[in-house]
Short mmCIF file of C-alpha atoms in Angstrom, two decimals:
data_model
loop_
_atom_site.label_atom_id
_atom_site.label_comp_id
_atom_site.label_asym_id
_atom_site.label_seq_id
_atom_site.Cartn_x
_atom_site.Cartn_y
_atom_site.Cartn_z
CA MET Z 261 20.09 -6.52 -4.44
CA ARG Z 262 18.39 -4.88 -1.46
CA CYS Z 263 15.71 -2.32 -2.37
CA GLY Z 264 13.70 0.15 -0.32
CA LEU Z 265 10.39 1.61 -1.47
CA VAL Z 266 8.58 4.53 0.11
CA GLY Z 267 4.81 4.20 0.03
CA ALA Z 268 2.58 1.13 0.16
CA GLY Z 269 0.10 2.36 -2.40
CA VAL Z 270 -0.90 0.35 -5.45
CA GLY Z 271 2.21 1.39 -7.39
CA GLY Z 272 4.63 0.76 -4.55
CA LEU Z 273 3.20 -2.67 -3.77
CA ALA Z 274 3.19 -3.64 -7.46
CA CYS Z 275 6.81 -2.55 -7.78
CA ALA Z 276 7.74 -4.47 -4.63
CA ALA Z 277 6.05 -7.60 -5.99
CA ARG Z 278 7.94 -7.37 -9.29
CA LEU Z 279 11.27 -6.77 -7.57
CA GLY Z 280 10.64 -9.63 -5.15
CA ALA Z 281 9.73 -11.96 -8.02
CA ALA Z 282 13.03 -11.03 -9.66
CA GLY Z 283 14.87 -12.19 -6.53
CA HIS Z 284 15.54 -8.86 -4.81
CA ARG Z 285 15.06 -8.22 -1.08
CA VAL Z 286 12.46 -5.47 -0.74
CA THR Z 287 11.51 -3.29 2.22
CA VAL Z 288 8.38 -1.13 1.88
CA LEU Z 289 7.97 1.88 4.18
CA GLU Z 290 4.51 3.32 4.80
CA ARG Z 291 3.57 6.18 7.12
CA GLY Z 292 -0.11 5.25 7.30
CA LEU Z 293 -1.66 2.62 9.54
CA ALA Z 294 -2.51 0.39 6.58
CA PRO Z 295 -1.29 -0.10 3.03
CA GLY Z 296 -3.25 1.23 0.09
CA GLY Z 297 -2.12 4.81 -0.39
CA LYS Z 298 -4.96 6.83 -1.90
CA CYS Z 299 -7.09 3.69 -2.24
CA GLY Z 300 -9.19 2.98 0.80
CA ARG Z 301 -12.52 3.53 2.42
CA VAL Z 302 -14.14 5.96 4.80
CA GLU Z 303 -17.00 5.24 7.17
CA LEU Z 304 -19.33 8.18 7.75
CA GLY Z 305 -22.54 8.75 9.60
CA ALA Z 306 -24.27 7.00 12.47
CA GLY Z 307 -25.35 4.17 10.15
CA GLY Z 308 -21.76 3.34 9.28
CA GLU Z 309 -22.11 4.10 5.57
CA ARG Z 310 -18.95 3.08 3.70
CA PHE Z 311 -17.42 4.87 0.76
CA ALA Z 312 -14.68 3.08 -1.17
CA PHE Z 313 -12.37 5.04 -3.43
#
């Protein structure tokens, strides 16, 4: 079966991995520049402080 998932967050990637392991063809669509959804990091300040969330 061919499957399409919208969103490359933790849930979408976990779902894609399970479907792929079951033998399905999976396409993941993500509007952001990188996968991760709400998980990520932000660099602030002149010192390049990093905040992971």
